[in-house]
CSV table of C-alpha atoms in Angstrom, one decimal:
chain,number,residue,atom,x,y,z
A,1,MET,CA,-267.9,5.8,-40.3
A,2,PHE,CA,-264.6,3.9,-40.5
A,3,ARG,CA,-262.4,4.7,-37.6
A,4,SER,CA,-258.7,3.9,-37.7
A,5,TYR,CA,-256.7,3.0,-34.6
A,6,VAL,CA,-255.7,6.1,-32.6
A,7,ARG,CA,-253.3,6.2,-29.7
A,8,GLU,CA,-255.2,6.9,-26.5
A,9,ALA,CA,-253.6,10.3,-26.0
A,10,PHE,CA,-255.0,11.6,-29.3
A,11,VAL,CA,-258.6,10.3,-28.9
A,12,SER,CA,-259.9,13.7,-27.8
A,13,ALA,CA,-258.2,15.4,-30.8
A,14,GLU,CA,-259.8,12.8,-33.2
A,15,GLU,CA,-263.2,13.3,-31.7
A,16,LYS,CA,-262.8,17.1,-32.1
A,17,PHE,CA,-261.7,16.6,-35.7
A,18,LEU,CA,-264.8,14.4,-36.4
A,19,GLN,CA,-267.1,17.0,-34.8
A,20,LEU,CA,-265.6,19.7,-37.0
A,21,THR,CA,-265.9,17.7,-40.2
A,22,GLU,CA,-269.5,16.8,-39.4
A,23,LEU,CA,-270.3,20.5,-38.7
A,24,LEU,CA,-268.7,21.5,-42.0
A,25,GLY,CA,-270.6,18.9,-43.9
A,26,SER,CA,-274.0,19.7,-42.3
A,27,SER,CA,-276.9,21.4,-44.0
A,28,GLU,CA,-276.5,24.4,-41.7
A,29,ALA,CA,-272.9,24.9,-42.9
A,30,GLY,CA,-274.1,24.6,-46.5
A,31,LYS,CA,-276.0,27.9,-46.0
A,32,MET,CA,-273.0,29.8,-44.6
A,33,MET,CA,-270.9,32.4,-46.5
A,34,LEU,CA,-267.2,31.6,-46.9
A,35,SER,CA,-266.3,34.2,-44.3
A,36,GLU,CA,-268.6,32.4,-41.7
A,37,VAL,CA,-267.0,29.0,-42.6
A,38,GLU,CA,-263.6,30.5,-42.3
A,39,SER,CA,-264.3,32.0,-38.9
A,40,THR,CA,-265.8,28.7,-37.7
A,41,ILE,CA,-262.7,26.8,-38.7
A,42,ASN,CA,-260.4,29.4,-37.2
A,43,GLY,CA,-262.1,29.1,-33.8
A,44,GLU,CA,-262.8,25.4,-33.7
A,45,GLY,CA,-259.6,24.5,-35.5
A,46,ARG,CA,-257.5,26.3,-32.8
A,47,GLU,CA,-259.1,24.0,-30.2
A,48,LEU,CA,-258.3,21.0,-32.4
A,49,LEU,CA,-254.6,22.1,-32.6
A,50,ARG,CA,-254.6,22.5,-28.8
A,51,LEU,CA,-255.9,19.0,-28.3
A,52,LEU,CA,-253.3,17.6,-30.7
A,53,LEU,CA,-250.5,19.4,-28.7
A,54,GLN,CA,-252.1,18.2,-25.4
A,55,GLY,CA,-252.2,14.6,-26.8
A,56,HIS,CA,-248.6,14.8,-27.7
A,57,VAL,CA,-247.3,15.9,-24.3
A,58,ASP,CA,-249.6,13.3,-22.7
A,59,ASP,CA,-248.2,10.6,-25.0
A,60,ARG,CA,-244.6,11.5,-23.9
A,61,GLY,CA,-245.5,10.0,-20.5
A,62,ILE,CA,-244.4,11.4,-17.1
A,63,CYS,CA,-240.7,10.7,-17.6
A,64,ASP,CA,-240.0,8.5,-14.6
A,65,ILE,CA,-236.2,7.9,-15.0
A,66,GLY,CA,-235.5,5.9,-11.9
A,67,LYS,CA,-235.5,5.9,-8.1
A,68,SER,CA,-233.6,9.1,-7.6
A,69,VAL,CA,-231.9,12.0,-9.4
A,70,VAL,CA,-228.7,13.8,-8.4
A,71,GLY,CA,-228.6,17.5,-9.0
A,72,SER,CA,-225.6,19.5,-10.0
A,73,ASP,CA,-225.4,20.6,-6.4
A,74,GLY,CA,-224.6,16.9,-5.5
A,75,VAL,CA,-227.8,16.5,-3.6
A,76,VAL,CA,-229.7,13.2,-4.1
A,77,ARG,CA,-233.4,13.7,-4.7
A,78,SER,CA,-235.3,10.5,-3.9
A,79,HIS,CA,-238.8,11.7,-3.1
A,80,LYS,CA,-241.0,11.1,-6.2
A,81,ARG,CA,-244.3,12.7,-6.9
A,82,ILE,CA,-246.3,13.4,-10.1
A,83,ARG,CA,-247.1,17.1,-10.5
A,84,GLU,CA,-248.8,19.2,-13.1
A,85,ARG,CA,-248.0,22.6,-14.6
A,86,GLU,CA,-249.8,24.7,-17.2
A,87,ILE,CA,-248.2,26.2,-20.2
A,88,LYS,CA,-249.9,28.8,-22.4
A,89,THR,CA,-249.2,28.1,-26.1
A,90,LEU,CA,-250.1,29.5,-29.5
A,91,PHE,CA,-253.2,27.3,-29.4
A,92,GLY,CA,-254.2,27.7,-25.8
A,93,ALA,CA,-253.3,26.2,-22.5
A,94,VAL,CA,-252.0,22.7,-22.1
A,95,ARG,CA,-251.4,20.8,-18.9
A,96,ILE,CA,-248.3,18.8,-18.4
A,97,ARG,CA,-248.1,15.8,-16.0
A,98,ARG,CA,-244.6,14.8,-15.0
A,99,MET,CA,-242.6,13.1,-12.4
A,100,GLY,CA,-240.8,15.3,-9.9
A,101,TYR,CA,-237.8,14.4,-7.8
A,102,SER,CA,-237.3,16.3,-4.6
A,103,VAL,CA,-235.7,16.5,-1.2
A,104,ARG,CA,-236.1,18.9,1.6
A,105,GLY,CA,-234.0,22.1,1.2
A,106,ALA,CA,-233.3,21.7,-2.5
A,107,ASP,CA,-235.1,22.6,-5.7
A,108,SER,CA,-237.2,19.9,-7.3
A,109,LEU,CA,-236.1,18.5,-10.7
A,110,PHE,CA,-238.5,17.4,-13.5
A,111,PRO,CA,-236.8,15.4,-16.3
A,112,LYS,CA,-239.8,15.8,-18.6
A,113,ASP,CA,-239.4,19.6,-18.4
A,114,GLY,CA,-235.9,19.1,-19.7
A,115,PHE,CA,-237.0,16.7,-22.5
A,116,LEU,CA,-239.5,19.2,-23.7
A,117,ASN,CA,-237.3,22.2,-22.9
A,118,LEU,CA,-240.1,23.9,-21.0
A,119,PRO,CA,-239.5,27.6,-20.1
A,120,LYS,CA,-239.4,28.7,-16.5
A,121,ILE,CA,-242.5,30.9,-17.0
A,122,SER,CA,-245.9,29.7,-18.1
A,123,TYR,CA,-245.6,30.9,-21.7
A,124,SER,CA,-244.3,28.6,-24.4
A,125,PHE,CA,-241.2,29.6,-26.3
A,126,CYS,CA,-243.3,29.9,-29.5
A,127,LEU,CA,-245.7,32.2,-27.8
A,128,GLN,CA,-242.8,34.2,-26.3
A,129,LYS,CA,-241.4,34.6,-29.7
A,130,LEU,CA,-244.6,35.9,-31.1
A,131,ILE,CA,-244.9,38.3,-28.1
A,132,THR,CA,-241.3,39.5,-28.8
A,133,GLU,CA,-241.9,40.0,-32.5
A,134,GLU,CA,-245.0,42.0,-31.9
A,135,ALA,CA,-243.5,44.2,-29.2
A,136,VAL,CA,-240.5,44.9,-31.4
A,137,ARG,CA,-242.6,45.8,-34.3
A,138,GLY,CA,-245.0,48.3,-32.6
A,139,SER,CA,-246.3,49.4,-29.2
A,140,PHE,CA,-246.8,46.8,-26.5
A,141,GLU,CA,-250.5,47.6,-26.4
A,142,GLU,CA,-251.2,47.1,-30.1
A,143,GLY,CA,-249.0,44.1,-30.2
A,144,MET,CA,-250.8,42.3,-27.4
A,145,LYS,CA,-254.2,43.2,-29.1
A,146,SER,CA,-252.9,41.6,-32.3
A,147,ILE,CA,-251.9,38.4,-30.4
A,148,ARG,CA,-255.4,38.2,-28.8
A,149,ARG,CA,-257.0,38.5,-32.3
A,150,MET,CA,-254.7,35.8,-33.7
A,151,THR,CA,-254.7,33.3,-30.8
A,152,GLY,CA,-257.5,34.3,-28.4
A,153,ILE,CA,-254.8,34.6,-25.6
A,154,THR,CA,-254.7,37.7,-23.4
A,155,ILE,CA,-251.1,38.8,-22.5
A,156,PRO,CA,-250.8,41.5,-19.8
A,157,LYS,CA,-248.6,44.3,-20.9
A,158,ARG,CA,-246.4,44.0,-17.8
A,159,GLN,CA,-245.8,40.3,-18.6
A,160,ALA,CA,-244.9,41.1,-22.2
A,161,GLU,CA,-242.4,43.7,-21.0
A,162,LYS,CA,-240.8,41.1,-18.7
A,163,ILE,CA,-240.6,38.6,-21.5
A,164,VAL,CA,-238.9,41.1,-23.9
A,165,LEU,CA,-236.4,42.0,-21.2
A,166,SER,CA,-235.6,38.3,-20.6
A,167,VAL,CA,-235.3,37.4,-24.2
A,168,SER,CA,-232.8,40.2,-24.9
A,169,GLY,CA,-230.4,38.9,-22.3
A,170,ASP,CA,-228.3,36.8,-24.6
A,171,PHE,CA,-227.7,39.5,-27.2
A,172,HIS,CA,-224.0,40.0,-26.5
A,173,ASN,CA,-223.3,36.3,-26.0
A,174,PHE,CA,-224.9,35.6,-29.4
A,175,TYR,CA,-222.4,37.9,-31.2
A,176,GLU,CA,-219.5,36.7,-29.2
A,177,GLN,CA,-220.0,33.1,-30.5
A,178,LYS,CA,-221.1,34.1,-34.0
A,179,GLU,CA,-218.6,33.2,-36.8
A,180,TYR,CA,-218.7,34.6,-40.3
A,181,ASP,CA,-217.9,32.6,-43.4
A,182,MET,CA,-214.7,34.3,-44.7
A,183,ARG,CA,-215.2,32.7,-48.1
A,184,ASN,CA,-218.2,35.0,-48.7
A,185,MET,CA,-216.1,38.2,-48.0
A,186,HIS,CA,-213.2,38.0,-50.4
A,187,ASP,CA,-215.0,40.1,-53.1
A,188,CYS,CA,-215.6,43.0,-50.8
A,189,PRO,CA,-212.5,45.2,-50.4
A,190,LEU,CA,-214.0,47.8,-48.1
A,191,LEU,CA,-215.0,47.4,-44.5
A,192,ILE,CA,-217.3,50.3,-43.4
A,193,LEU,CA,-217.9,51.5,-39.9
A,194,THR,CA,-220.5,54.2,-39.3
A,195,MET,CA,-222.4,55.6,-36.3
A,196,ASP,CA,-224.8,58.3,-35.3
A,197,GLY,CA,-227.0,59.3,-32.4
A,198,LYS,CA,-230.8,59.4,-32.0
A,199,GLY,CA,-232.7,60.7,-29.0
A,200,ILE,CA,-235.3,58.6,-27.1
A,201,ALA,CA,-237.9,60.2,-24.8
A,202,MET,CA,-237.1,58.7,-21.4
A,203,ARG,CA,-238.6,58.7,-17.9
A,204,LYS,CA,-236.8,61.1,-15.6
A,205,GLU,CA,-235.0,58.4,-13.7
A,206,SER,CA,-233.6,57.0,-17.0
A,207,LEU,CA,-232.0,60.2,-18.3
A,208,ARG,CA,-228.3,60.7,-18.4
A,209,LYS,CA,-227.0,62.8,-15.5
A,210,GLU,CA,-226.2,65.8,-17.7
A,211,THR,CA,-229.7,65.8,-19.2
A,212,GLU,CA,-231.3,65.3,-15.8
A,213,LYS,CA,-229.5,68.4,-14.5
A,214,ARG,CA,-230.7,70.5,-17.4
A,215,ALA,CA,-234.2,69.2,-17.0
A,216,LYS,CA,-234.2,70.2,-13.3
A,217,ALA,CA,-232.7,73.6,-14.1
A,218,ASN,CA,-235.4,74.3,-16.8
A,219,ARG,CA,-238.3,72.8,-14.8
A,220,HIS,CA,-239.9,76.2,-14.2
A,221,ASP,CA,-238.8,77.8,-17.5
A,222,MET,CA,-242.1,79.0,-19.1
A,223,LYS,CA,-240.5,81.5,-21.6
A,224,ARG,CA,-241.9,79.6,-24.6
A,225,ARG,CA,-244.2,76.8,-25.5
A,226,LEU,CA,-242.7,73.7,-26.9
A,227,SER,CA,-243.5,72.8,-30.5
A,228,PRO,CA,-245.6,69.7,-31.2
A,229,GLY,CA,-243.6,66.6,-30.5
A,230,GLU,CA,-240.7,68.5,-28.8
A,231,LYS,CA,-239.6,67.0,-25.4
A,232,LYS,CA,-237.3,69.5,-23.7
A,233,ASN,CA,-234.5,67.9,-21.8
A,234,SER,CA,-236.3,64.6,-21.7
A,235,LYS,CA,-234.3,62.6,-24.2
A,236,ARG,CA,-231.4,60.2,-23.9
A,237,MET,CA,-229.2,59.7,-26.9
A,238,ALA,CA,-229.0,56.2,-28.2
A,239,ALA,CA,-225.7,55.4,-30.0
A,240,VAL,CA,-226.5,53.7,-33.4
A,241,ALA,CA,-223.8,51.7,-35.2
A,242,SER,CA,-223.4,49.7,-38.3
A,243,VAL,CA,-220.6,47.6,-39.7
A,244,TYR,CA,-220.7,46.1,-43.2
A,245,LEU,CA,-218.6,45.1,-46.2
A,246,THR,CA,-219.0,46.5,-49.7
A,247,ASP,CA,-217.4,46.9,-53.1
A,248,ARG,CA,-215.8,50.1,-54.4
A,249,PHE,CA,-218.0,52.6,-56.2
A,250,VAL,CA,-215.7,54.9,-58.1
A,251,ARG,CA,-217.1,58.3,-59.0
A,252,SER,CA,-216.0,61.9,-59.8
A,253,PRO,CA,-217.1,65.2,-58.2
A,254,GLY,CA,-219.1,65.9,-61.4
A,255,ASP,CA,-221.0,62.6,-60.9
A,256,ILE,CA,-222.0,63.7,-57.3
A,257,ILE,CA,-223.0,67.2,-58.4
A,258,GLY,CA,-225.0,65.8,-61.3
A,259,GLU,CA,-226.8,63.3,-59.1
A,260,LEU,CA,-227.7,66.1,-56.6
A,261,SER,CA,-229.0,68.5,-59.3
A,262,GLY,CA,-230.9,65.7,-61.1
A,263,LYS,CA,-229.4,66.8,-64.4
A,264,THR,CA,-227.4,63.6,-64.9
A,265,ALA,CA,-227.8,60.0,-63.9
A,266,GLY,CA,-224.4,59.9,-62.3
A,267,THR,CA,-222.0,57.2,-63.4
A,268,GLY,CA,-224.7,54.8,-64.7
A,269,LYS,CA,-223.1,52.1,-62.6
A,270,LYS,CA,-225.2,50.1,-60.1
A,271,ARG,CA,-224.4,51.1,-56.5
A,272,PRO,CA,-223.0,48.1,-54.6
A,273,LYS,CA,-225.1,46.8,-51.8
A,274,PRO,CA,-223.8,46.4,-48.2
A,275,PHE,CA,-222.8,42.8,-47.4
A,276,GLU,CA,-223.0,41.1,-44.0
A,277,LYS,CA,-224.4,44.3,-42.6
A,278,ARG,CA,-225.0,44.4,-38.9
A,279,VAL,CA,-226.9,47.3,-37.3
A,280,TRP,CA,-227.5,47.9,-33.6
A,281,ALA,CA,-228.2,50.6,-31.1
A,282,SER,CA,-227.7,51.2,-27.4
A,283,ALA,CA,-229.3,53.7,-25.0
A,284,GLU,CA,-227.5,52.2,-22.0
A,285,HIS,CA,-223.9,52.3,-23.2
A,286,SER,CA,-221.8,55.3,-24.0
A,287,PHE,CA,-220.7,56.3,-27.5
A,288,GLY,CA,-217.2,55.2,-26.5
A,289,THR,CA,-218.4,51.7,-25.6
A,290,VAL,CA,-220.4,51.4,-28.8
A,291,VAL,CA,-217.3,52.4,-30.8
A,292,SER,CA,-215.4,49.6,-29.0
A,293,GLU,CA,-218.2,47.2,-30.0
A,294,MET,CA,-217.9,48.4,-33.6
A,295,PHE,CA,-214.3,47.5,-33.8
A,296,ASP,CA,-214.9,44.1,-32.2
A,297,GLU,CA,-217.5,43.5,-34.9
A,298,ALA,CA,-215.1,44.8,-37.6
A,299,VAL,CA,-212.3,42.5,-36.4
A,300,SER,CA,-214.7,39.5,-36.6
A,301,LYS,CA,-215.4,40.4,-40.2
A,302,ASP,CA,-211.8,41.1,-41.1
A,303,PRO,CA,-209.6,39.1,-38.7
A,304,TYR,CA,-206.5,39.2,-41.0
A,305,ARG,CA,-206.8,43.0,-41.7
A,306,GLU,CA,-207.1,42.4,-45.5
A,307,LYS,CA,-209.8,45.1,-46.0
A,308,GLU,CA,-209.5,48.9,-46.3
A,309,TRP,CA,-211.3,50.2,-43.1
A,310,VAL,CA,-213.4,53.3,-43.6
A,311,ALA,CA,-215.4,55.1,-41.0
A,312,LEU,CA,-218.3,57.5,-41.8
A,313,VAL,CA,-219.3,60.2,-39.3
A,314,ASP,CA,-221.5,63.3,-39.4
A,315,GLY,CA,-218.7,65.6,-38.2
A,316,ASP,CA,-219.1,65.0,-34.4
A,317,ARG,CA,-215.6,65.6,-33.0
A,318,LYS,CA,-216.2,63.1,-30.1
A,319,GLN,CA,-217.0,60.3,-32.6
A,320,ILE,CA,-213.8,61.1,-34.5
A,321,ILE,CA,-211.7,61.0,-31.3
A,322,TYR,CA,-213.3,57.7,-30.2
A,323,LEU,CA,-212.7,56.1,-33.6
A,324,SER,CA,-209.1,57.3,-33.7
A,325,ARG,CA,-208.3,56.0,-30.2
A,326,GLU,CA,-209.9,52.6,-31.0
A,327,ALA,CA,-208.0,52.3,-34.3
A,328,GLU,CA,-204.7,53.0,-32.5
A,329,LYS,CA,-205.7,50.4,-29.8
A,330,HIS,CA,-206.3,47.7,-32.5
A,331,GLY,CA,-203.3,48.7,-34.5
A,332,VAL,CA,-205.4,49.2,-37.7
A,333,GLY,CA,-205.3,52.0,-40.2
A,334,ILE,CA,-208.7,53.7,-40.8
A,335,THR,CA,-209.9,56.5,-43.0
A,336,ILE,CA,-212.4,58.7,-41.2
A,337,ILE,CA,-214.7,60.5,-43.6
A,338,CYS,CA,-217.2,63.3,-42.8
A,339,ASP,CA,-220.5,62.9,-44.5
A,340,PHE,CA,-220.6,65.4,-47.3
A,341,ILE,CA,-224.4,65.9,-47.0
A,342,HIS,CA,-223.9,67.5,-43.6
A,343,MET,CA,-221.3,69.8,-45.1
A,344,LEU,CA,-223.8,70.6,-47.9
A,345,GLU,CA,-226.4,71.7,-45.4
A,346,TYR,CA,-223.9,74.1,-43.9
A,347,LEU,CA,-223.2,75.4,-47.4
A,348,TRP,CA,-226.9,75.9,-48.1
A,349,GLU,CA,-227.3,77.9,-44.9
A,350,ALA,CA,-224.3,80.0,-45.8
A,351,GLY,CA,-225.6,80.6,-49.3
A,352,GLY,CA,-228.7,82.3,-47.9
A,353,THR,CA,-226.4,85.0,-46.5
A,354,PHE,CA,-225.6,86.1,-50.1
A,355,PHE,CA,-228.7,85.3,-52.1
A,356,THR,CA,-232.4,85.1,-51.3
A,357,GLU,CA,-233.3,84.0,-54.8
A,358,TYR,CA,-233.3,80.2,-55.0
A,359,GLU,CA,-231.6,79.7,-58.3
A,360,LYS,CA,-228.7,82.0,-57.5
A,361,ARG,CA,-228.3,80.5,-54.0
A,362,GLU,CA,-228.3,77.0,-55.6
A,363,GLU,CA,-225.6,78.0,-58.1
A,364,TRP,CA,-223.4,79.5,-55.4
A,365,VAL,CA,-223.7,76.3,-53.3
A,366,ARG,CA,-223.0,74.1,-56.3
A,367,GLU,CA,-219.8,76.0,-57.0
A,368,ARG,CA,-218.5,75.7,-53.4
A,369,LEU,CA,-219.5,72.1,-53.2
A,370,ALA,CA,-217.5,71.4,-56.4
A,371,GLY,CA,-214.5,73.1,-54.7
A,372,VAL,CA,-214.7,70.9,-51.6
A,373,LEU,CA,-215.3,67.7,-53.7
A,374,ARG,CA,-212.3,68.5,-55.8
A,375,GLY,CA,-210.0,68.5,-52.7
A,376,LYS,CA,-209.9,72.2,-51.9
A,377,PRO,CA,-211.9,72.6,-48.7
A,378,GLY,CA,-209.5,75.2,-47.2
A,379,LEU,CA,-209.6,77.4,-50.3
A,380,THR,CA,-213.4,77.1,-50.4
A,381,ALA,CA,-213.8,78.2,-46.8
A,382,GLY,CA,-211.3,81.1,-47.2
A,383,GLY,CA,-213.1,82.3,-50.3
A,384,MET,CA,-216.5,82.4,-48.5
A,385,ARG,CA,-215.0,84.4,-45.7
A,386,ARG,CA,-213.5,86.9,-48.1
A,387,SER,CA,-216.8,87.3,-49.9
A,388,ALA,CA,-218.5,88.2,-46.6
A,389,THR,CA,-215.7,90.7,-45.8
A,390,ASN,CA,-215.8,92.3,-49.2
A,391,ARG,CA,-219.6,92.8,-48.9
A,392,GLY,CA,-219.1,94.6,-45.6
A,393,LEU,CA,-221.2,92.1,-43.7
A,394,ASN,CA,-221.2,92.6,-39.9
A,395,GLN,CA,-220.7,89.7,-37.4
A,396,SER,CA,-224.4,88.9,-37.1
A,397,GLU,CA,-225.0,89.0,-40.9
A,398,ARG,CA,-222.1,86.7,-41.7
A,399,LYS,CA,-222.8,84.3,-38.9
A,400,ALA,CA,-223.9,81.4,-41.2
A,401,VAL,CA,-220.8,81.9,-43.4
A,402,ASP,CA,-218.3,81.8,-40.6
A,403,LYS,CA,-220.1,78.8,-39.1
A,404,CYS,CA,-219.8,76.9,-42.4
A,405,ALA,CA,-216.2,78.0,-43.0
A,406,ARG,CA,-215.2,77.0,-39.5
A,407,TYR,CA,-216.9,73.6,-39.9
A,408,ILE,CA,-215.1,72.9,-43.2
A,409,THR,CA,-211.6,74.0,-42.0
A,410,THR,CA,-211.9,72.1,-38.7
A,411,LEU,CA,-212.8,68.9,-40.5
A,412,ALA,CA,-210.7,69.5,-43.7
A,413,SER,CA,-208.5,66.4,-43.0
A,414,HIS,CA,-211.7,64.3,-43.2
A,415,MET,CA,-213.0,65.9,-46.3
A,416,ARG,CA,-210.5,64.7,-49.0
A,417,TYR,CA,-213.5,63.8,-51.2
A,418,ASP,CA,-211.5,63.7,-54.4
A,419,GLU,CA,-209.3,61.0,-53.0
A,420,TYR,CA,-212.2,59.1,-51.5
A,421,LEU,CA,-214.1,59.1,-54.7
A,422,ARG,CA,-211.1,57.8,-56.7
A,423,LYS,CA,-210.8,54.9,-54.3
A,424,GLY,CA,-214.5,54.1,-54.5
A,425,TYR,CA,-215.2,55.0,-50.8
A,426,PRO,CA,-218.7,56.0,-49.7
A,427,ILE,CA,-218.9,59.7,-48.7
A,428,ALA,CA,-222.4,59.8,-47.2
A,429,THR,CA,-223.9,58.3,-44.0
A,430,GLY,CA,-227.2,57.2,-45.6
A,431,VAL,CA,-226.9,53.7,-44.1
A,432,ILE,CA,-226.7,54.9,-40.5
A,433,GLU,CA,-229.2,57.7,-40.9
A,434,GLY,CA,-231.6,55.2,-42.3
A,435,ALA,CA,-230.9,52.9,-39.3
A,436,CYS,CA,-231.6,55.8,-36.9
A,437,ARG,CA,-235.0,56.2,-38.5
A,438,TYR,CA,-236.2,52.6,-38.8
A,439,LEU,CA,-234.3,51.1,-35.9
A,440,VAL,CA,-234.9,53.8,-33.3
A,441,LYS,CA,-237.4,56.5,-34.4
A,442,ASP,CA,-240.1,54.3,-36.0
A,443,ARG,CA,-240.4,52.2,-32.8
A,444,MET,CA,-239.1,54.3,-29.9
A,445,GLY,CA,-240.7,57.5,-31.1
A,446,ILE,CA,-244.3,56.3,-31.0
A,447,THR,CA,-246.4,59.2,-29.8
A,448,GLY,CA,-246.5,59.6,-26.1
A,449,ALA,CA,-244.0,56.8,-25.3
A,450,ARG,CA,-241.5,57.4,-22.5
A,451,TRP,CA,-239.1,54.7,-21.8
A,452,GLY,CA,-237.3,53.2,-18.9
A,453,LEU,CA,-233.6,52.4,-19.6
A,454,LYS,CA,-233.8,48.6,-19.3
A,455,GLY,CA,-237.0,48.4,-21.5
A,456,ALA,CA,-235.6,50.7,-24.1
A,457,GLU,CA,-232.3,48.8,-24.3
A,458,ALA,CA,-234.1,45.4,-24.6
A,459,VAL,CA,-236.3,46.6,-27.5
A,460,LEU,CA,-233.3,48.2,-29.3
A,461,LYS,CA,-231.3,44.9,-29.0
A,462,LEU,CA,-234.2,42.8,-30.4
A,463,ARG,CA,-235.1,45.3,-33.1
A,464,SER,CA,-231.4,45.4,-34.1
A,465,LEU,CA,-231.5,41.6,-34.6
A,466,LYS,CA,-234.6,42.0,-36.8
A,467,VAL,CA,-233.0,44.8,-38.9
A,468,SER,CA,-229.8,42.8,-39.3
A,469,GLY,CA,-231.7,39.7,-40.4
A,470,GLU,CA,-230.4,37.7,-37.5
A,471,PHE,CA,-233.5,37.3,-35.3
A,472,GLU,CA,-234.3,33.7,-36.3
A,473,ASP,CA,-230.7,32.6,-35.6
A,474,TYR,CA,-230.7,34.5,-32.3
A,475,TRP,CA,-234.0,32.8,-31.3
A,476,LYS,CA,-232.5,29.3,-31.8
A,477,PHE,CA,-229.5,30.4,-29.8
A,478,TYR,CA,-231.7,31.8,-27.0
A,479,GLU,CA,-233.7,28.6,-26.7
A,480,ARG,CA,-230.5,26.6,-26.5
A,481,GLN,CA,-229.2,28.9,-23.8
A,482,GLU,CA,-232.4,28.6,-21.9
A,483,PHE,CA,-232.2,24.8,-22.1
A,484,SER,CA,-228.7,24.9,-20.7
A,485,ARG,CA,-229.7,27.3,-17.8
A,486,ASN,CA,-233.0,25.8,-16.9
A,487,HIS,CA,-232.4,22.1,-17.3
A,488,TYR,CA,-229.0,20.8,-18.5
A,489,GLU,CA,-226.9,22.6,-15.8
A,490,LYS,CA,-229.3,21.4,-13.0
A,491,TYR,CA,-228.2,17.7,-13.2
A,492,ALA,CA,-225.0,16.0,-12.0
A,493,GLU,CA,-225.2,13.7,-15.0
A,494,PRO,CA,-227.3,15.4,-17.7
A,495,GLU,CA,-226.4,13.1,-20.5
A,496,PHE,CA,-229.9,11.8,-20.7
A,497,LEU,CA,-230.9,15.2,-22.1
A,498,MET,CA,-228.1,15.3,-24.8
A,499,HIS,CA,-230.6,14.9,-27.6
A,500,ILE,CA,-231.8,18.5,-27.0
A,501,VAL,CA,-228.3,19.8,-27.5
A,502,THR,CA,-227.7,18.0,-30.7
């Protein structure tokens, strides 16, 4: 067979390739089913890829760059010695020979490690990325099983957890340096800020102090059995936030009621999509801290205050206070809107006080909803209370009515839905509730999972990047940061590594 010239470092890879082609062209292979051939190529081909990678790192030489190297600590390292290290990659383990520069009492420096941007640990960045993506997608156990099936490499769960924790470390730095293209934002007049909370089952040592106290107080409470999936006083609330731009969506109260009843298609207009949407969550930080982060993100999207700022909440008074304080701090006007769906749930519960028949209850709720949507929350709440009084209902019987009326009157200043609809503002928190589900619940709520605080925070950060469509950009940033920390900053004159930066 004709054999072309092959660089010495790649001879083993070429021999493996020839062995594989001979095998596939053999009479034995001619009797195989496609699945058998495919399985053979998958196994043998992975070894071929490993040999190609091994050949490449060998071909790069040992990187002997002179008699000595000066570290950033000013210490001259003049003792030279060739050393090896092993790196596990997507294709298997490769061994890397490189020149080391050392001196007693100081860390050794390996220029080749810098040229290749090798990680500090024995897992390549590509493999770390796969580990991270699998851990963020589902449980650590299932994720590592999946990697073993794909690559043949066994990753201990504890090692995977350490990698995820390390990878998440540049989350805040990434957003601090991120710049948005303002040219893409001129057509979106509304800047939306929205937040909610979602509980995560935690280990005892990771609960907030208030929850831990309740857990201790109720430790011996055997009055009732917990329902399936319930975890009494074992959850820590994660603050979930989102900031995005969008266009106006002008509607009328009749459009909203028609959409809810299914009797009309609403306005017939296409609902505008969120633009430059960022979603994130934190179990470690307080709601107040996350609100502050929301405003920082909003400022980065609207630095010249050209947009109309709108905040959507579920009626939580603390959230409203945090938002109001932060708006005052930044000197920005903001419209805080209470989600009308939460208000509707209160109405539905109150309607059950007057009617047990579904149709009559629905009609009663629809009429009160119309009143609130038309800008009359106070009159609507007062009318409900009068109805309960006129029917002679006692305190217990009218409890749901008073609860609903109190909710509406307390938050009436954030329920000017007639005005919001005319301006094309959103009046429901669907975006953030969806985020609570797919960002937090779908991963953190896996059956039986109990989280430590650091691990939960790391997964939330990385899952946030995935949901926001920024994981790939983040990974590039993370690798650059690792290069700087592990290599560039270690040398007094690191210019020989500049090709990595550019």
